[in-house]
XYZ file of C-alpha atoms in Angstrom:
678
model
C -4.270 -21.719 -9.725
C -4.862 -20.235 -12.979
C -5.012 -22.557 -16.199
C -1.358 -23.649 -17.170
C -2.606 -23.479 -20.732
C -2.912 -19.466 -20.194
C 0.714 -19.315 -18.844
C 2.277 -21.645 -21.587
C 1.579 -19.708 -24.945
C 4.399 -20.333 -27.229
C 6.928 -23.303 -27.957
C 8.520 -25.534 -30.270
C 8.717 -24.948 -34.008
C 7.522 -25.875 -37.412
C 10.834 -26.990 -39.350
C 10.662 -30.223 -40.926
C 12.326 -33.135 -39.452
C 13.459 -36.669 -40.662
C 12.204 -38.002 -37.183
C 9.771 -36.947 -34.569
C 11.269 -34.337 -32.096
C 10.985 -34.909 -28.351
C 10.514 -32.138 -26.125
C 10.329 -31.934 -22.234
C 7.554 -29.756 -20.585
C 8.690 -28.628 -17.244
C 6.992 -27.072 -13.986
C 9.589 -25.076 -12.259
C 12.407 -26.970 -12.877
C 10.854 -30.383 -13.105
C 10.098 -32.438 -16.040
C 6.051 -33.567 -15.894
C 5.228 -34.088 -19.335
C 6.271 -34.318 -22.971
C 5.336 -32.920 -26.280
C 6.153 -35.118 -29.844
C 6.262 -33.389 -32.704
C 6.159 -35.065 -36.463
C 6.531 -32.815 -39.409
C 5.483 -34.528 -42.787
C 5.237 -33.314 -46.404
C 2.644 -31.061 -47.617
C 2.983 -28.615 -44.716
C 1.379 -31.129 -42.110
C 2.124 -31.227 -38.576
C 1.118 -33.679 -36.033
C 1.610 -33.440 -32.311
C 0.984 -35.032 -29.223
C 1.269 -32.855 -25.824
C 0.823 -34.255 -22.637
C 1.657 -33.549 -18.804
C 0.404 -34.246 -15.294
C 0.145 -31.381 -12.628
C -1.176 -33.578 -9.522
C -4.311 -34.800 -10.605
C -4.624 -32.153 -13.142
C -3.100 -31.812 -16.776
C -3.395 -31.798 -20.596
C -3.359 -34.438 -23.082
C -3.884 -33.082 -26.438
C -3.589 -34.709 -29.920
C -3.732 -32.011 -32.663
C -2.764 -31.822 -36.307
C -2.539 -28.836 -38.901
C -1.820 -28.496 -42.668
C 0.114 -25.062 -43.554
C 0.136 -23.141 -46.792
C 3.422 -21.725 -48.288
C 3.228 -18.696 -46.280
C 2.994 -20.721 -42.866
C -0.616 -19.883 -42.342
C -2.969 -22.921 -41.365
C -5.188 -24.182 -43.866
C -6.373 -26.889 -41.438
C -6.208 -27.540 -37.839
C -7.546 -29.918 -35.572
C -7.426 -31.213 -31.800
C -8.937 -33.523 -29.482
C -8.172 -34.704 -26.012
C -8.915 -33.186 -22.670
C -7.864 -29.975 -20.998
C -6.087 -29.187 -17.796
C -9.368 -30.038 -15.685
C -10.067 -33.278 -17.777
C -12.899 -31.616 -19.766
C -13.002 -32.973 -23.443
C -11.679 -30.886 -26.178
C -12.617 -31.095 -29.815
C -11.681 -28.334 -32.306
C -11.713 -27.814 -35.944
C -10.646 -25.169 -38.508
C -10.750 -25.070 -42.245
C -9.688 -22.201 -44.709
C -10.286 -22.292 -48.432
C -10.704 -19.612 -51.339
C -14.116 -18.629 -49.821
C -13.250 -17.843 -46.367
C -12.700 -19.861 -43.071
C -14.960 -21.570 -40.426
C -13.969 -23.107 -36.992
C -15.910 -25.095 -34.205
C -15.433 -26.363 -31.338
C -17.641 -28.524 -28.394
C -19.388 -24.954 -27.676
C -19.478 -22.398 -30.415
C -18.629 -22.136 -34.127
C -17.807 -18.997 -36.170
C -16.573 -18.132 -39.579
C -15.138 -15.256 -41.878
C -15.510 -14.526 -45.403
C -12.662 -12.348 -45.900
C -10.328 -13.013 -48.491
C -7.477 -12.131 -46.480
C -5.286 -15.233 -45.253
C -5.022 -14.840 -41.138
C -3.691 -17.117 -38.682
C -6.192 -18.725 -36.774
C -6.129 -18.674 -32.879
C -7.746 -21.725 -31.425
C -9.153 -21.785 -27.968
C -7.077 -24.996 -27.130
C -3.619 -25.918 -28.634
C -0.280 -27.680 -28.138
C 2.485 -25.082 -27.320
C 3.698 -26.053 -30.833
C 1.104 -24.590 -32.791
C 1.918 -21.062 -31.532
C 5.503 -21.525 -32.596
C 4.329 -22.197 -35.924
C 2.854 -18.309 -35.964
C 6.376 -17.226 -35.220
C 7.534 -19.158 -38.114
C 4.603 -17.416 -40.486
C 5.335 -13.961 -38.683
C 9.014 -14.544 -39.760
C 7.736 -14.693 -43.513
C 5.242 -12.156 -43.317
C 6.030 -8.378 -44.587
C 6.945 -6.125 -41.334
C 6.665 -9.253 -39.228
C 3.020 -8.679 -38.934
C -0.158 -11.242 -39.560
C -4.080 -10.868 -38.730
C -5.396 -13.265 -36.629
C -8.816 -15.143 -36.715
C -11.154 -14.440 -35.241
C -9.925 -10.894 -34.780
C -6.629 -8.831 -34.172
C -3.309 -8.738 -35.276
C 0.318 -10.591 -34.387
C 3.616 -8.540 -34.419
C 7.490 -10.113 -34.092
C 10.255 -8.419 -33.097
C 13.916 -9.774 -32.598
C 15.114 -8.628 -29.288
C 18.719 -10.561 -28.965
C 20.377 -13.721 -29.028
C 22.633 -16.246 -26.938
C 25.471 -18.248 -28.154
C 26.125 -21.739 -26.676
C 28.996 -23.801 -26.781
C 32.782 -23.226 -27.829
C 33.761 -21.424 -30.867
C 34.186 -24.590 -32.949
C 30.612 -26.063 -32.152
C 28.935 -22.849 -31.047
C 24.936 -22.844 -31.705
C 23.077 -19.350 -31.608
C 19.657 -18.653 -29.963
C 17.821 -15.833 -31.053
C 15.450 -14.305 -29.157
C 11.972 -12.944 -30.269
C 8.981 -10.883 -28.832
C 5.616 -11.524 -30.143
C 2.613 -9.060 -29.584
C -0.838 -8.814 -29.977
C -1.758 -12.182 -28.378
C -2.253 -11.332 -24.550
C -1.620 -8.733 -22.163
C 2.141 -8.776 -22.529
C 4.601 -9.920 -25.021
C 5.344 -13.514 -25.518
C 9.130 -14.474 -25.711
C 10.424 -17.468 -27.699
C 13.856 -18.542 -28.828
C 14.790 -20.215 -31.997
C 17.879 -22.047 -32.815
C 19.714 -21.775 -36.171
C 18.042 -24.938 -37.666
C 14.487 -23.314 -36.583
C 14.000 -25.400 -33.408
C 12.112 -22.978 -30.913
C 12.104 -23.037 -27.018
C 9.985 -21.221 -24.708
C 11.180 -20.910 -20.791
C 9.170 -19.223 -17.830
C 9.694 -19.282 -14.017
C 6.622 -21.442 -13.765
C 6.752 -23.692 -17.243
C 9.017 -24.368 -19.968
C 8.801 -26.620 -23.259
C 12.193 -27.190 -24.963
C 13.825 -30.212 -26.653
C 14.696 -32.955 -24.143
C 18.532 -32.814 -25.043
C 18.453 -29.110 -23.962
C 16.710 -28.893 -20.949
C 20.156 -27.524 -19.501
C 19.730 -24.252 -21.419
C 16.456 -23.331 -19.488
C 18.496 -21.353 -16.894
C 20.481 -19.483 -19.255
C 17.866 -18.324 -21.541
C 15.443 -17.747 -18.829
C 18.260 -15.291 -17.390
C 18.333 -13.411 -20.945
C 14.490 -13.642 -21.041
C 14.188 -11.841 -17.554
C 16.483 -9.192 -18.759
C 14.534 -8.138 -21.647
C 11.147 -8.435 -19.848
C 12.505 -6.186 -17.030
C 13.324 -3.747 -19.511
C 10.123 -3.663 -21.126
C 8.287 -3.432 -17.440
C 10.783 -0.937 -16.323
C 10.037 1.518 -19.456
C 6.336 1.091 -18.752
C 6.616 1.892 -14.868
C 8.716 5.104 -16.139
C 6.024 6.295 -18.411
C 2.969 5.057 -16.804
C 3.548 6.037 -13.152
C 3.733 9.802 -12.587
C 5.424 11.078 -9.173
C 4.228 14.659 -8.521
C 6.909 17.068 -7.641
C 5.452 18.101 -4.507
C 2.203 17.758 -2.388
C -1.112 16.670 -4.033
C -4.268 17.724 -2.630
C -7.478 15.797 -3.665
C -10.478 18.280 -3.531
C -14.113 17.660 -3.584
C -14.449 14.039 -2.997
C -16.903 11.747 -1.572
C -14.711 10.180 0.831
C -15.295 6.363 2.031
C -14.441 5.838 5.834
C -13.747 1.799 5.868
C -14.389 1.651 9.745
C -18.041 2.500 9.808
C -18.960 2.501 6.024
C -20.099 6.047 5.921
C -19.257 8.383 3.031
C -18.389 11.858 3.544
C -19.181 14.464 0.525
C -16.941 17.541 -0.058
C -13.744 15.765 1.637
C -10.251 16.884 0.954
C -7.155 14.713 1.204
C -3.626 16.113 1.214
C -0.955 13.877 0.063
C 3.121 14.105 0.695
C 5.071 11.420 -0.840
C 3.636 8.288 0.038
C 1.586 9.340 3.065
C -1.776 11.039 3.736
C -0.469 14.597 5.636
C -4.150 15.288 6.352
C -7.811 14.661 6.013
C -10.681 17.046 6.153
C -14.019 15.427 5.511
C -16.374 18.187 4.764
C -13.879 21.015 4.580
C -11.416 22.512 2.374
C -7.599 22.315 3.038
C -5.266 25.320 2.096
C -2.498 23.971 0.753
C -0.334 26.605 -1.376
C 1.750 25.022 -4.269
C 0.117 21.627 -3.855
C -0.947 19.868 -7.129
C -4.862 19.872 -6.876
C -6.777 16.859 -8.276
C -10.600 17.905 -8.508
C -12.411 14.777 -7.622
C -15.545 16.564 -8.981
C -17.631 14.501 -6.317
C -16.234 11.108 -7.290
C -15.646 8.415 -4.864
C -12.525 8.125 -2.873
C -11.607 5.039 -0.988
C -8.594 2.946 0.240
C -6.837 0.621 -2.263
C -8.202 -2.624 -2.618
C -6.327 -5.880 -1.028
C -6.564 -9.255 -2.767
C -5.693 -11.754 -0.371
C -4.838 -14.822 -2.940
C -2.476 -14.123 -5.403
C 0.678 -15.929 -7.132
C 2.558 -13.091 -8.873
C 3.821 -13.885 -12.272
C 3.965 -11.987 -15.459
C 1.944 -8.965 -15.907
C -0.133 -9.099 -12.758
C 1.405 -6.235 -10.873
C -0.097 -4.182 -13.927
C -3.487 -5.851 -13.734
C -3.767 -5.233 -10.285
C -2.912 -1.317 -10.130
C -5.412 -1.073 -13.000
C -7.918 -2.473 -11.030
C -7.276 -0.585 -8.131
C -5.467 -3.411 -6.138
C -2.665 -1.498 -4.204
C -1.770 -4.563 -1.719
C -1.865 -8.086 -2.624
C -0.716 -11.181 -0.747
C 1.062 -13.881 -2.549
C 0.720 -17.374 -1.209
C 2.962 -19.376 -3.374
C 5.950 -18.793 -5.727
C 9.080 -19.557 -6.392
C 11.934 -18.133 -4.145
C 14.684 -15.962 -5.883
C 12.681 -14.465 -8.815
C 9.579 -13.764 -6.416
C 11.831 -11.684 -4.135
C 13.588 -9.985 -6.913
C 10.095 -9.112 -8.391
C 8.631 -7.703 -4.898
C 11.954 -5.554 -4.637
C 11.223 -4.196 -8.098
C 7.740 -3.325 -7.104
C 9.020 -1.626 -3.951
C 11.626 0.223 -5.994
C 9.210 1.490 -8.561
C 11.305 -0.051 -11.703
C 8.203 -2.386 -12.109
C 4.512 -1.577 -11.470
C 2.786 -3.493 -8.828
C 1.125 -3.301 -5.551
C 2.741 -3.612 -2.275
C 3.236 -7.630 -1.266
C 2.601 -9.356 1.788
C 4.531 -12.510 1.342
C 3.613 -16.069 2.671
C 6.061 -18.966 2.122
C 4.149 -22.471 1.175
C 5.467 -25.483 2.258
C 4.133 -29.051 1.468
C 5.021 -32.785 2.196
C 6.222 -35.036 -0.745
C 4.066 -37.054 -2.851
C 2.086 -37.395 -6.311
C -0.136 -34.576 -5.387
C 2.292 -32.306 -4.034
C 1.954 -28.577 -4.545
C 4.410 -26.162 -6.639
C 6.555 -25.078 -4.230
C 10.377 -25.286 -3.807
C 9.998 -26.429 -0.025
C 8.924 -30.112 0.259
C 9.567 -31.654 3.448
C 9.539 -35.268 4.818
C 10.570 -34.785 8.193
C 9.513 -32.267 11.237
C 13.199 -31.021 11.158
C 13.006 -30.125 7.594
C 9.761 -28.589 8.248
C 10.810 -26.382 10.906
C 13.791 -25.478 9.023
C 11.855 -24.309 6.416
C 9.443 -22.071 8.326
C 12.991 -20.559 9.617
C 13.813 -19.893 5.841
C 11.012 -17.933 5.299
C 11.114 -15.953 8.407
C 14.763 -15.093 7.827
C 13.704 -13.369 4.493
C 11.103 -11.079 5.850
C 8.034 -13.448 4.836
C 5.017 -12.529 7.091
C 3.110 -16.100 7.198
C 3.580 -19.539 6.590
C 0.925 -21.363 3.918
C 0.686 -25.177 4.499
C -0.552 -27.601 1.779
C -2.399 -30.938 1.485
C 0.451 -33.349 1.352
C 2.057 -32.115 4.743
C 1.831 -34.758 7.384
C -0.937 -33.701 10.147
C 1.435 -34.284 12.999
C 3.840 -31.478 11.618
C 1.205 -28.696 11.760
C 1.091 -27.930 15.426
C 5.303 -27.602 15.535
C 5.150 -25.980 12.412
C 2.289 -23.118 13.517
C 4.343 -22.676 16.804
C 7.388 -22.055 15.098
C 6.122 -19.399 12.876
C 4.411 -17.996 15.725
C 7.666 -17.694 17.808
C 9.031 -16.020 14.528
C 6.432 -13.457 14.473
C 4.621 -15.123 11.593
C 1.168 -16.041 10.834
C 0.193 -19.500 9.846
C -2.587 -20.479 7.305
C -3.359 -22.684 4.515
C -4.955 -25.283 2.747
C -5.872 -28.049 5.387
C -3.825 -31.170 5.087
C -5.313 -34.621 3.797
C -6.687 -36.804 6.964
C -7.193 -33.987 9.107
C -10.373 -31.474 9.431
C -10.396 -27.788 9.524
C -11.191 -27.530 13.214
C -8.186 -29.864 13.907
C -6.012 -27.505 11.735
C -7.124 -24.606 13.403
C -6.595 -26.145 17.064
C -3.330 -27.255 16.147
C -2.505 -23.311 15.496
C -3.751 -22.123 12.222
C -5.072 -18.373 12.127
C -6.537 -18.762 8.634
C -8.240 -20.918 6.013
C -7.393 -20.300 2.321
C -10.451 -21.338 0.074
C -14.154 -21.828 1.222
C -14.213 -25.454 0.450
C -12.334 -26.271 3.507
C -15.210 -25.008 5.463
C -17.702 -27.575 3.683
C -15.163 -30.413 3.906
C -15.180 -29.795 7.958
C -18.841 -30.502 7.974
C -18.165 -33.561 5.941
C -15.386 -34.813 8.227
C -14.915 -37.786 8.783
C -16.781 -39.008 5.790
C -14.313 -37.196 3.572
C -10.636 -37.320 4.845
C -8.430 -37.836 1.628
C -8.182 -34.434 -0.023
C -5.104 -34.400 -1.821
C -6.588 -34.663 -5.026
C -7.926 -31.152 -6.194
C -10.817 -32.772 -8.035
C -11.933 -34.549 -4.927
C -11.713 -31.108 -2.772
C -14.006 -29.620 -5.233
C -16.225 -32.639 -6.139
C -17.373 -33.581 -2.620
C -18.285 -29.629 -1.997
C -20.203 -29.552 -5.050
C -22.156 -32.447 -4.245
C -23.060 -31.871 -0.679
C -22.694 -28.165 0.153
C -26.465 -27.779 -0.416
C -27.116 -30.160 2.565
C -25.628 -27.640 5.005
C -27.931 -24.759 6.511
C -26.352 -22.242 9.079
C -29.415 -23.018 11.353
C -28.599 -26.565 11.672
C -26.592 -27.215 15.113
C -23.491 -28.883 13.586
C -23.237 -25.669 11.100
C -23.965 -23.299 13.978
C -21.066 -24.923 16.098
C -18.610 -24.568 13.361
C -19.434 -20.809 12.671
C -19.158 -20.214 16.567
C -15.901 -21.988 16.871
C -14.343 -20.141 13.904
C -15.309 -16.831 15.691
C -14.303 -17.566 19.164
C -10.749 -18.690 17.371
C -10.602 -15.538 15.500
C -9.783 -17.305 12.161
C -10.135 -15.555 9.141
C -11.325 -16.991 6.036
C -10.133 -16.227 2.149
C -12.940 -17.566 0.441
C -11.912 -17.319 -3.361
C -15.538 -17.841 -4.084
C -15.026 -16.877 -7.753
C -12.590 -19.728 -8.271
C -15.202 -21.904 -6.581
C -17.994 -20.562 -8.802
C -15.829 -21.337 -11.844
C -15.197 -24.904 -10.853
C -18.486 -26.253 -10.044
C -20.916 -23.541 -10.965
C -19.676 -22.532 -14.473
C -20.869 -23.206 -18.048
C -18.012 -24.870 -20.399
C -19.987 -22.997 -23.343
C -19.346 -19.540 -21.808
C -16.722 -17.006 -20.511
C -15.947 -17.871 -17.062
C -18.260 -15.803 -14.578
C -15.565 -13.920 -12.786
C -14.636 -12.337 -16.144
C -17.892 -12.446 -18.325
C -18.348 -8.544 -17.482
C -15.023 -7.680 -19.069
C -13.867 -10.314 -21.202
C -14.840 -8.641 -24.401
C -12.360 -5.795 -23.785
C -9.402 -8.314 -23.532
C -6.685 -9.281 -26.579
C -7.780 -12.145 -28.342
C -5.393 -14.635 -26.863
C -6.767 -13.939 -23.518
C -10.353 -14.276 -24.757
C -9.828 -17.703 -26.553
C -8.852 -18.933 -23.132
C -11.450 -18.000 -20.883
C -14.319 -20.144 -21.232
C -15.669 -21.707 -18.365
C -13.550 -24.758 -16.823
C -15.831 -26.344 -14.519
C -15.886 -29.947 -12.918
C -18.692 -31.913 -15.000
C -21.172 -33.164 -12.289
C -21.591 -36.806 -12.315
C -24.924 -38.156 -13.746
C -27.766 -37.888 -11.336
C -25.696 -34.919 -9.298
C -26.714 -31.979 -11.561
C -29.019 -30.114 -9.090
C -26.603 -30.903 -6.477
C -23.588 -29.070 -8.319
C -26.220 -26.155 -9.159
C -27.423 -25.613 -5.463
C -23.818 -25.677 -4.445
C -22.776 -21.935 -4.651
C -26.078 -20.406 -3.377
C -25.445 -22.831 -0.152
C -22.072 -21.445 -0.005
C -22.988 -17.924 -0.064
C -25.732 -18.556 2.467
C -23.045 -19.796 4.658
C -20.612 -16.918 4.102
C -23.517 -14.599 4.975
C -23.860 -16.410 8.156
C -20.190 -16.216 9.053
C -19.985 -12.467 8.431
C -23.104 -11.844 10.554
C -21.541 -14.140 13.425
C -18.229 -12.007 13.164
C -15.894 -14.156 11.555
C -13.402 -12.122 9.596
C -13.625 -12.471 5.593
C -10.471 -11.229 3.653
C -11.450 -11.493 -0.108
C -8.899 -13.305 -2.342
C -9.311 -14.559 -5.854
C -6.569 -17.226 -6.770
C -7.467 -16.262 -10.579
C -6.606 -13.631 -13.102
C -5.256 -10.641 -11.140
C -7.381 -7.504 -10.697
C -10.587 -8.024 -12.722
C -11.355 -11.207 -10.622
C -11.354 -9.457 -7.504
C -14.157 -7.212 -8.633
C -16.375 -10.342 -9.286
C -15.475 -11.640 -6.033
C -16.859 -8.708 -3.983
C -19.919 -8.862 -6.069
C -20.327 -12.545 -4.907
C -20.556 -11.288 -1.249
C -22.735 -8.933 -1.779
C -24.935 -11.475 -3.665
C -25.023 -13.325 -0.631
C -26.437 -10.488 1.140
C -23.609 -8.580 2.613
C -23.917 -4.721 2.623
C -21.598 -3.538 -0.316
C -20.006 -1.033 2.588
C -19.238 -4.317 4.781
C -17.676 -5.715 1.684
C -15.429 -2.715 0.643
C -14.339 -2.722 4.357
C -13.350 -6.634 3.995
C -11.308 -5.410 0.889
C -9.580 -2.462 2.834
C -9.193 -2.275 6.805
C -10.210 -5.683 7.539
C -7.553 -7.324 5.185
C -5.079 -4.899 6.616
C -5.979 -5.738 10.281
C -5.852 -9.262 9.453
C -2.078 -9.100 8.099
C -1.188 -6.618 11.018
C -0.856 -3.523 8.779
C -3.542 -1.749 9.896
C -1.408 0.882 11.298
C -0.052 1.386 7.898
C -2.949 1.336 5.325
C -6.420 0.045 4.969
C -7.983 3.567 5.719
C -7.795 7.038 4.474
C -6.260 8.964 7.646
C -3.732 11.132 8.836
C -0.276 9.576 8.747
C -1.136 6.393 6.711
C 0.203 5.057 3.411
C -1.541 6.877 0.644
C -2.879 3.974 -1.233
C -6.120 5.313 -2.546
C -8.520 4.833 -5.782
C -10.882 7.226 -7.192
C -14.282 5.723 -8.342
C -16.622 7.312 -11.060
C -19.431 6.158 -8.987
C -20.761 4.595 -5.642
C -19.990 1.194 -5.075
C -21.549 1.494 -1.404
C -24.662 1.477 -3.669
C -23.771 -0.720 -6.658
C -20.940 -2.997 -6.155
C -20.317 -3.201 -9.746
C -19.015 0.351 -9.683
C -15.766 -0.716 -8.430
C -14.892 -1.333 -11.880
C -14.934 2.117 -12.759
C -11.797 3.600 -11.367
C -10.222 6.743 -12.733
C -7.170 7.165 -10.728
C -4.795 4.875 -8.481
C -2.389 6.507 -5.997
C 0.358 4.214 -4.802
C 3.703 4.675 -3.419
C 3.831 8.063 -4.079
C 2.996 7.748 -7.936
C -0.473 8.630 -9.798
C -1.500 5.876 -12.252
C -4.366 5.967 -15.047
C -6.239 2.641 -15.158
C -7.146 3.457 -19.092
C -3.474 4.232 -19.908
C -2.106 0.720 -18.070
C -5.123 -1.030 -20.020
C -4.291 0.443 -23.333
C -0.453 -0.976 -22.859
C -1.945 -4.169 -22.161
C -4.071 -4.235 -25.079
C -7.451 -3.989 -23.284
C -10.039 -2.273 -25.282
C -10.795 1.287 -23.752
C -13.835 1.749 -21.492
C -17.005 4.234 -21.593
C -16.255 6.033 -18.525
C -14.133 8.438 -16.467
C -10.887 10.154 -17.800
C -9.949 7.771 -20.350
C -12.320 9.364 -22.827
C -9.882 11.230 -24.699
C -8.881 13.182 -21.575
C -5.857 13.029 -19.466
C -4.943 13.218 -15.814
C -3.364 16.755 -16.590
C -6.989 17.940 -17.724
C -8.416 17.194 -14.610
C -5.648 18.557 -12.254
C -3.797 22.163 -11.468
C -0.921 23.162 -9.584
C -1.257 26.502 -7.459
């Protein structure tokens, strides 16, 4: 799951108080931490922010001093981040300029312009200080350090209480920090609050307001998303003929030059490899020899915010959501289907976990078999296509839960529960493993059994993965077992790379190639978040990823189904996930097949998508390059066809604050310049 610090960008304001203010920090609707804010004279603010999420969570002590305009003169923070890595960061501004430094980098500016410093790590309260500064700034705009500009706009308000004691909460939108606007609420006394589906920070005595504020906030966000959907997704008035493409056949990996594809609505009407199609009246898209392939699948997502936009911008036309809230997620999926919000087609999985200190973030926690089976039925009744298990489930529940899922026509997959091996999980009825670490943990069974702690699941894999070679009898037996059982694996290797092979001083590997194009607030949160190797295990940690890549290659060569997934930043992370498979020695064409028809087949949808063929859904991407020769070309997507609409990724990226690319249609040319109607 992505870092929570990226999900919680704003909260809780800078108004002076006679006594410390106590804020509650919630995940979903459960309080898991607190923020204590003390405002002193001279513009000085002190904050302690701490929470626990299973065996992770932040603990930060920060203080800063503001000038009369509310812009920081000094900032300092220490503590640890979500993965328990140490944090130390400082900033200072005077008449000569500004300087900043953290554990991994330093920088500065000699500009005399007062700009608001955006740290790499900060408690929510700090970003509320930005909102108060914006309220004082001309036109609600402020320059940022290291770069960028923040903008504030009033959206609306909510009144709470009766007429005699009513309190107005004003809703603001702040732009320029991330891919999407950030929302914040201010009470009449300046006390701020931030709410979202996943996480919220608000005064402890106002937790009951979360639902009402979230409803009003969602309405504003939906209006923003709907306007983008209307403007960025063009629905042709008639048939569309893609002409002169190099068409990728995912079945055999061959590329057919000079191909034409005729689309009517959401379906492919006709494909003519190596030949022209006469389609009078159709809008013609001249591919000019570019690479046309089925849309990509990301098989491990948790949709939130602008994930749908990021997916479509990166050519992901189908995403599997493997855990989410209930009602809000179903409404989002319906908006994707209706076209009122941009996003891929979604394959829905319902997550179920047991109770306990390390239980996962899901509305469905079960302690009895009766509850577990009822949860399976709940998801089946609402059209979900699979059940995802989590680590705190009792192992004895797995077989009856899998049987019930299969009876209801659902697949069963997930994290392997603690005190259960991956082979036992499969023997109990599981169809798929999420995360490649469970393959390695199976080889460590029974020495490693307690795996509810995330750090334990990653740490043991990092320390021991190098010990296993595909030629070893025990490893070969596991590969053969998975092949015979027709078990699929969703590796999320980019996530494992970030956790055990990343570098805390650099951008996380999955996003290193594109991070410099992202908005400043996103870039500042993308440094690597690896688990630090214990003393003496540095070489083992360094050897873990190469060992897993070698094992992945052996699984693929044996015929085990691999379905690419990320569990990281939507869209862009998938491109790196695919590149890792090529680094493992798998042919790029095979990797593209995994991300298209193999993924569709694994979800029982190959009769609908995954190929470019007559009658199938016209979920296609046009690439300015050849990813069968260089997998990095998968980033060079010019057009996306999805649900009967045509999208230009460069235009989506511009709306999300992503800097322009150097190829394709985005160089000052629009889609209309590349297509004609006849």
